[in-house]
JSON list of C-alpha atoms in Angstrom, two decimals:
[
{"chain": "A", "resi": 272, "resn": "UNK", "atom": "CA", "xyz": [135.37, 164.48, -5.30]},
{"chain": "A", "resi": 273, "resn": "UNK", "atom": "CA", "xyz": [135.59, 162.90, -8.74]},
{"chain": "A", "resi": 274, "resn": "UNK", "atom": "CA", "xyz": [133.23, 163.73, -11.60]},
{"chain": "A", "resi": 275, "resn": "UNK", "atom": "CA", "xyz": [131.89, 160.16, -11.56]},
{"chain": "A", "resi": 276, "resn": "UNK", "atom": "CA", "xyz": [131.00, 160.51, -7.88]},
{"chain": "A", "resi": 277, "resn": "UNK", "atom": "CA", "xyz": [129.25, 163.81, -8.50]},
{"chain": "A", "resi": 278, "resn": "UNK", "atom": "CA", "xyz": [127.32, 162.26, -11.39]},
{"chain": "A", "resi": 279, "resn": "UNK", "atom": "CA", "xyz": [126.35, 159.30, -9.24]},
{"chain": "A", "resi": 280, "resn": "UNK", "atom": "CA", "xyz": [125.14, 161.54, -6.44]},
{"chain": "A", "resi": 281, "resn": "UNK", "atom": "CA", "xyz": [123.19, 163.61, -8.97]},
{"chain": "A", "resi": 282, "resn": "UNK", "atom": "CA", "xyz": [121.55, 160.44, -10.33]},
{"chain": "A", "resi": 283, "resn": "UNK", "atom": "CA", "xyz": [120.61, 159.24, -6.86]},
{"chain": "A", "resi": 284, "resn": "UNK", "atom": "CA", "xyz": [119.27, 162.70, -5.99]},
{"chain": "A", "resi": 285, "resn": "UNK", "atom": "CA", "xyz": [117.12, 162.64, -9.13]},
{"chain": "A", "resi": 286, "resn": "UNK", "atom": "CA", "xyz": [115.86, 159.23, -8.07]},
{"chain": "A", "resi": 287, "resn": "UNK", "atom": "CA", "xyz": [114.94, 160.54, -4.62]},
{"chain": "A", "resi": 288, "resn": "UNK", "atom": "CA", "xyz": [113.12, 163.51, -6.15]},
{"chain": "A", "resi": 289, "resn": "UNK", "atom": "CA", "xyz": [111.25, 161.17, -8.50]},
{"chain": "A", "resi": 290, "resn": "UNK", "atom": "CA", "xyz": [110.18, 158.97, -5.60]},
{"chain": "A", "resi": 291, "resn": "UNK", "atom": "CA", "xyz": [109.03, 162.00, -3.60]},
{"chain": "A", "resi": 292, "resn": "UNK", "atom": "CA", "xyz": [106.88, 163.03, -6.55]},
{"chain": "A", "resi": 293, "resn": "UNK", "atom": "CA", "xyz": [105.53, 159.51, -6.84]},
{"chain": "A", "resi": 294, "resn": "UNK", "atom": "CA", "xyz": [104.56, 159.45, -3.16]},
{"chain": "A", "resi": 295, "resn": "UNK", "atom": "CA", "xyz": [102.64, 162.72, -3.55]},
{"chain": "A", "resi": 296, "resn": "UNK", "atom": "CA", "xyz": [100.75, 161.26, -6.52]},
{"chain": "A", "resi": 297, "resn": "UNK", "atom": "CA", "xyz": [100.02, 158.03, -4.65]},
{"chain": "A", "resi": 298, "resn": "UNK", "atom": "CA", "xyz": [98.36, 159.99, -1.85]},
{"chain": "A", "resi": 299, "resn": "UNK", "atom": "CA", "xyz": [95.89, 161.46, -4.37]},
{"chain": "A", "resi": 300, "resn": "UNK", "atom": "CA", "xyz": [95.09, 158.00, -5.75]},
{"chain": "A", "resi": 301, "resn": "UNK", "atom": "CA", "xyz": [93.73, 156.84, -2.38]},
{"chain": "A", "resi": 302, "resn": "UNK", "atom": "CA", "xyz": [91.14, 159.59, -1.95]},
{"chain": "A", "resi": 303, "resn": "UNK", "atom": "CA", "xyz": [87.52, 158.64, -1.44]},
{"chain": "A", "resi": 304, "resn": "UNK", "atom": "CA", "xyz": [85.61, 158.63, -4.70]},
{"chain": "A", "resi": 305, "resn": "UNK", "atom": "CA", "xyz": [82.30, 160.26, -3.88]},
{"chain": "A", "resi": 306, "resn": "UNK", "atom": "CA", "xyz": [81.06, 160.40, -7.46]},
{"chain": "A", "resi": 307, "resn": "UNK", "atom": "CA", "xyz": [80.49, 156.64, -7.59]},
{"chain": "A", "resi": 308, "resn": "UNK", "atom": "CA", "xyz": [78.00, 156.85, -4.73]},
{"chain": "A", "resi": 309, "resn": "UNK", "atom": "CA", "xyz": [75.98, 159.52, -6.52]},
{"chain": "A", "resi": 310, "resn": "UNK", "atom": "CA", "xyz": [75.85, 157.45, -9.72]},
{"chain": "A", "resi": 311, "resn": "UNK", "atom": "CA", "xyz": [74.58, 154.40, -7.81]},
{"chain": "A", "resi": 312, "resn": "UNK", "atom": "CA", "xyz": [71.96, 156.42, -5.94]},
{"chain": "A", "resi": 313, "resn": "UNK", "atom": "CA", "xyz": [70.74, 158.22, -9.06]},
{"chain": "A", "resi": 314, "resn": "UNK", "atom": "CA", "xyz": [70.65, 154.95, -11.00]},
{"chain": "A", "resi": 315, "resn": "UNK", "atom": "CA", "xyz": [68.51, 153.24, -8.38]},
{"chain": "A", "resi": 316, "resn": "UNK", "atom": "CA", "xyz": [66.09, 156.17, -8.14]},
{"chain": "A", "resi": 317, "resn": "UNK", "atom": "CA", "xyz": [65.81, 156.44, -11.93]},
{"chain": "A", "resi": 318, "resn": "UNK", "atom": "CA", "xyz": [65.23, 152.69, -12.19]},
{"chain": "A", "resi": 319, "resn": "UNK", "atom": "CA", "xyz": [62.50, 152.81, -9.56]},
{"chain": "A", "resi": 320, "resn": "UNK", "atom": "CA", "xyz": [60.77, 155.74, -11.25]},
{"chain": "A", "resi": 321, "resn": "UNK", "atom": "CA", "xyz": [61.06, 154.02, -14.61]},
{"chain": "A", "resi": 322, "resn": "UNK", "atom": "CA", "xyz": [59.53, 150.87, -13.08]},
{"chain": "A", "resi": 323, "resn": "UNK", "atom": "CA", "xyz": [56.64, 152.90, -11.71]},
{"chain": "A", "resi": 324, "resn": "UNK", "atom": "CA", "xyz": [56.17, 154.55, -15.09]},
{"chain": "A", "resi": 325, "resn": "UNK", "atom": "CA", "xyz": [56.17, 151.16, -16.81]},
{"chain": "A", "resi": 326, "resn": "UNK", "atom": "CA", "xyz": [53.74, 149.72, -14.26]},
{"chain": "A", "resi": 327, "resn": "UNK", "atom": "CA", "xyz": [51.34, 152.62, -14.83]},
{"chain": "A", "resi": 328, "resn": "UNK", "atom": "CA", "xyz": [50.71, 151.29, -18.35]},
{"chain": "A", "resi": 329, "resn": "UNK", "atom": "CA", "xyz": [49.32, 148.04, -16.89]},
{"chain": "A", "resi": 330, "resn": "UNK", "atom": "CA", "xyz": [47.15, 149.64, -14.21]},
{"chain": "A", "resi": 331, "resn": "UNK", "atom": "CA", "xyz": [43.54, 150.45, -15.11]},
{"chain": "A", "resi": 332, "resn": "UNK", "atom": "CA", "xyz": [42.80, 154.18, -15.50]},
{"chain": "A", "resi": 333, "resn": "UNK", "atom": "CA", "xyz": [40.66, 154.19, -12.38]},
{"chain": "A", "resi": 334, "resn": "UNK", "atom": "CA", "xyz": [43.51, 152.89, -10.18]},
{"chain": "A", "resi": 335, "resn": "UNK", "atom": "CA", "xyz": [46.24, 155.17, -11.48]},
{"chain": "A", "resi": 336, "resn": "UNK", "atom": "CA", "xyz": [45.54, 158.21, -9.28]},
{"chain": "A", "resi": 337, "resn": "UNK", "atom": "CA", "xyz": [45.64, 156.17, -6.08]},
{"chain": "A", "resi": 338, "resn": "UNK", "atom": "CA", "xyz": [48.87, 154.44, -7.15]},
{"chain": "A", "resi": 339, "resn": "UNK", "atom": "CA", "xyz": [50.45, 157.78, -8.04]},
{"chain": "A", "resi": 340, "resn": "UNK", "atom": "CA", "xyz": [49.38, 159.35, -4.74]},
{"chain": "A", "resi": 341, "resn": "UNK", "atom": "CA", "xyz": [50.85, 156.36, -2.87]},
{"chain": "A", "resi": 342, "resn": "UNK", "atom": "CA", "xyz": [54.26, 157.29, -4.34]},
{"chain": "A", "resi": 343, "resn": "UNK", "atom": "CA", "xyz": [53.75, 161.04, -3.82]},
{"chain": "A", "resi": 344, "resn": "UNK", "atom": "CA", "xyz": [52.80, 162.20, -7.33]},
{"chain": "A", "resi": 345, "resn": "UNK", "atom": "CA", "xyz": [49.77, 164.29, -8.31]},
{"chain": "A", "resi": 346, "resn": "UNK", "atom": "CA", "xyz": [49.39, 162.86, -11.78]},
{"chain": "A", "resi": 347, "resn": "UNK", "atom": "CA", "xyz": [51.27, 161.12, -14.59]},
{"chain": "A", "resi": 348, "resn": "UNK", "atom": "CA", "xyz": [52.74, 164.41, -15.77]},
{"chain": "A", "resi": 349, "resn": "UNK", "atom": "CA", "xyz": [54.41, 164.90, -12.38]},
{"chain": "A", "resi": 350, "resn": "UNK", "atom": "CA", "xyz": [55.80, 161.36, -12.59]},
{"chain": "A", "resi": 351, "resn": "UNK", "atom": "CA", "xyz": [57.15, 162.03, -16.09]},
{"chain": "A", "resi": 352, "resn": "UNK", "atom": "CA", "xyz": [58.71, 165.31, -14.91]},
{"chain": "A", "resi": 353, "resn": "UNK", "atom": "CA", "xyz": [60.31, 163.59, -11.91]},
{"chain": "A", "resi": 354, "resn": "UNK", "atom": "CA", "xyz": [61.67, 160.83, -14.15]},
{"chain": "A", "resi": 355, "resn": "UNK", "atom": "CA", "xyz": [63.11, 163.37, -16.61]},
{"chain": "A", "resi": 356, "resn": "UNK", "atom": "CA", "xyz": [64.71, 165.33, -13.76]},
{"chain": "A", "resi": 357, "resn": "UNK", "atom": "CA", "xyz": [66.20, 162.14, -12.29]},
{"chain": "A", "resi": 358, "resn": "UNK", "atom": "CA", "xyz": [67.61, 161.15, -15.68]},
{"chain": "A", "resi": 359, "resn": "UNK", "atom": "CA", "xyz": [69.27, 164.59, -15.95]},
{"chain": "A", "resi": 360, "resn": "UNK", "atom": "CA", "xyz": [70.75, 164.14, -12.48]},
{"chain": "A", "resi": 361, "resn": "UNK", "atom": "CA", "xyz": [71.99, 160.68, -13.44]},
{"chain": "A", "resi": 362, "resn": "UNK", "atom": "CA", "xyz": [73.53, 162.03, -16.63]},
{"chain": "A", "resi": 363, "resn": "UNK", "atom": "CA", "xyz": [75.40, 164.78, -14.77]},
{"chain": "A", "resi": 364, "resn": "UNK", "atom": "CA", "xyz": [76.56, 162.29, -12.10]},
{"chain": "A", "resi": 365, "resn": "UNK", "atom": "CA", "xyz": [77.85, 159.95, -14.81]},
{"chain": "A", "resi": 366, "resn": "UNK", "atom": "CA", "xyz": [79.74, 162.81, -16.47]},
{"chain": "A", "resi": 367, "resn": "UNK", "atom": "CA", "xyz": [81.28, 163.80, -13.14]},
{"chain": "A", "resi": 368, "resn": "UNK", "atom": "CA", "xyz": [82.28, 160.17, -12.53]},
{"chain": "A", "resi": 369, "resn": "UNK", "atom": "CA", "xyz": [83.82, 159.92, -16.01]},
{"chain": "A", "resi": 370, "resn": "UNK", "atom": "CA", "xyz": [85.83, 163.10, -15.39]},
{"chain": "A", "resi": 371, "resn": "UNK", "atom": "CA", "xyz": [87.03, 161.75, -12.04]},
{"chain": "A", "resi": 372, "resn": "UNK", "atom": "CA", "xyz": [88.09, 158.46, -13.61]},
{"chain": "A", "resi": 373, "resn": "UNK", "atom": "CA", "xyz": [89.95, 160.32, -16.38]},
{"chain": "A", "resi": 374, "resn": "UNK", "atom": "CA", "xyz": [91.80, 162.39, -13.76]},
{"chain": "A", "resi": 375, "resn": "UNK", "atom": "CA", "xyz": [92.69, 159.20, -11.87]},
{"chain": "A", "resi": 376, "resn": "UNK", "atom": "CA", "xyz": [94.07, 157.68, -15.07]},
{"chain": "A", "resi": 377, "resn": "UNK", "atom": "CA", "xyz": [96.26, 160.74, -15.66]},
{"chain": "A", "resi": 378, "resn": "UNK", "atom": "CA", "xyz": [97.57, 160.62, -12.09]},
{"chain": "A", "resi": 379, "resn": "UNK", "atom": "CA", "xyz": [98.24, 156.91, -12.42]},
{"chain": "A", "resi": 380, "resn": "UNK", "atom": "CA", "xyz": [100.20, 157.49, -15.62]},
{"chain": "A", "resi": 381, "resn": "UNK", "atom": "CA", "xyz": [102.27, 160.17, -13.86]},
{"chain": "A", "resi": 382, "resn": "UNK", "atom": "CA", "xyz": [102.80, 157.81, -10.92]},
{"chain": "A", "resi": 383, "resn": "UNK", "atom": "CA", "xyz": [104.01, 155.00, -13.16]},
{"chain": "A", "resi": 384, "resn": "UNK", "atom": "CA", "xyz": [106.31, 157.38, -15.04]},
{"chain": "A", "resi": 385, "resn": "UNK", "atom": "CA", "xyz": [107.81, 158.73, -11.79]},
{"chain": "A", "resi": 386, "resn": "UNK", "atom": "CA", "xyz": [108.33, 155.24, -10.39]},
{"chain": "A", "resi": 387, "resn": "UNK", "atom": "CA", "xyz": [109.85, 154.01, -13.63]},
{"chain": "A", "resi": 388, "resn": "UNK", "atom": "CA", "xyz": [112.20, 156.98, -13.85]},
{"chain": "A", "resi": 389, "resn": "UNK", "atom": "CA", "xyz": [113.17, 156.56, -10.22]},
{"chain": "A", "resi": 390, "resn": "UNK", "atom": "CA", "xyz": [113.89, 152.87, -10.67]},
{"chain": "A", "resi": 391, "resn": "UNK", "atom": "CA", "xyz": [116.01, 153.47, -13.77]},
{"chain": "A", "resi": 392, "resn": "UNK", "atom": "CA", "xyz": [117.96, 156.27, -12.12]},
{"chain": "A", "resi": 393, "resn": "UNK", "atom": "CA", "xyz": [118.48, 154.23, -8.94]},
{"chain": "A", "resi": 394, "resn": "UNK", "atom": "CA", "xyz": [119.81, 151.30, -10.99]},
{"chain": "A", "resi": 395, "resn": "UNK", "atom": "CA", "xyz": [122.13, 153.63, -12.90]},
{"chain": "A", "resi": 396, "resn": "UNK", "atom": "CA", "xyz": [123.39, 155.11, -9.63]},
{"chain": "A", "resi": 397, "resn": "UNK", "atom": "CA", "xyz": [123.95, 151.68, -8.10]},
{"chain": "A", "resi": 398, "resn": "UNK", "atom": "CA", "xyz": [125.86, 150.52, -11.18]},
{"chain": "A", "resi": 399, "resn": "UNK", "atom": "CA", "xyz": [127.98, 153.69, -11.11]},
{"chain": "A", "resi": 400, "resn": "UNK", "atom": "CA", "xyz": [128.76, 153.20, -7.42]},
{"chain": "A", "resi": 401, "resn": "UNK", "atom": "CA", "xyz": [129.63, 149.55, -7.98]},
{"chain": "A", "resi": 402, "resn": "UNK", "atom": "CA", "xyz": [131.83, 150.50, -10.92]},
{"chain": "A", "resi": 403, "resn": "UNK", "atom": "CA", "xyz": [133.61, 153.13, -8.81]},
{"chain": "A", "resi": 404, "resn": "UNK", "atom": "CA", "xyz": [134.11, 150.56, -6.03]},
{"chain": "A", "resi": 405, "resn": "UNK", "atom": "CA", "xyz": [135.53, 148.00, -8.44]},
{"chain": "A", "resi": 406, "resn": "UNK", "atom": "CA", "xyz": [137.81, 150.60, -10.03]},
{"chain": "A", "resi": 407, "resn": "UNK", "atom": "CA", "xyz": [139.10, 151.65, -6.59]},
{"chain": "A", "resi": 408, "resn": "UNK", "atom": "CA", "xyz": [139.78, 147.99, -5.77]},
{"chain": "A", "resi": 409, "resn": "UNK", "atom": "CA", "xyz": [141.71, 147.60, -9.03]},
{"chain": "A", "resi": 410, "resn": "UNK", "atom": "CA", "xyz": [143.81, 150.68, -8.27]},
{"chain": "A", "resi": 411, "resn": "UNK", "atom": "CA", "xyz": [144.55, 149.36, -4.78]},
{"chain": "A", "resi": 412, "resn": "UNK", "atom": "CA", "xyz": [145.59, 145.94, -6.12]},
{"chain": "A", "resi": 413, "resn": "UNK", "atom": "CA", "xyz": [147.78, 147.49, -8.78]},
{"chain": "A", "resi": 414, "resn": "UNK", "atom": "CA", "xyz": [149.44, 149.70, -6.16]},
{"chain": "A", "resi": 415, "resn": "UNK", "atom": "CA", "xyz": [150.04, 146.63, -3.97]},
{"chain": "A", "resi": 416, "resn": "UNK", "atom": "CA", "xyz": [151.47, 144.72, -6.94]},
{"chain": "A", "resi": 417, "resn": "UNK", "atom": "CA", "xyz": [153.84, 147.57, -7.87]},
{"chain": "A", "resi": 418, "resn": "UNK", "atom": "CA", "xyz": [154.92, 148.01, -4.27]},
{"chain": "A", "resi": 419, "resn": "UNK", "atom": "CA", "xyz": [155.74, 144.32, -3.90]}
]
């Protein structure tokens, strides 16, 4: 086997390895993102608690305890504590979501690099094979011309 054939096979093998790596990265890209759900849930709960807290300012002092008990709070301090706890939960969920998105971006960059490398190597291998085919055809025609 000629050196050019060995080089071509090596290039095509590198392309196949690159595509195998790309496929493994693609599988990770299609996982379910659970962190988005937690951010949405925590946001809606925090918004509802904030709305209740804002509404408490417009309710007369006599009606506040009954309104708070309707939503399951003893007093305004318990509402403020629940709102603070929900904001902390929302903050941690947002940080988790940001970390997940950053990891997805890194995997996507690796996927694009693997696909790009594979495409370049496959093109180089195809050109090398075509060049070898054309060179073999030239040698055959020259041998036919000399023989005639």
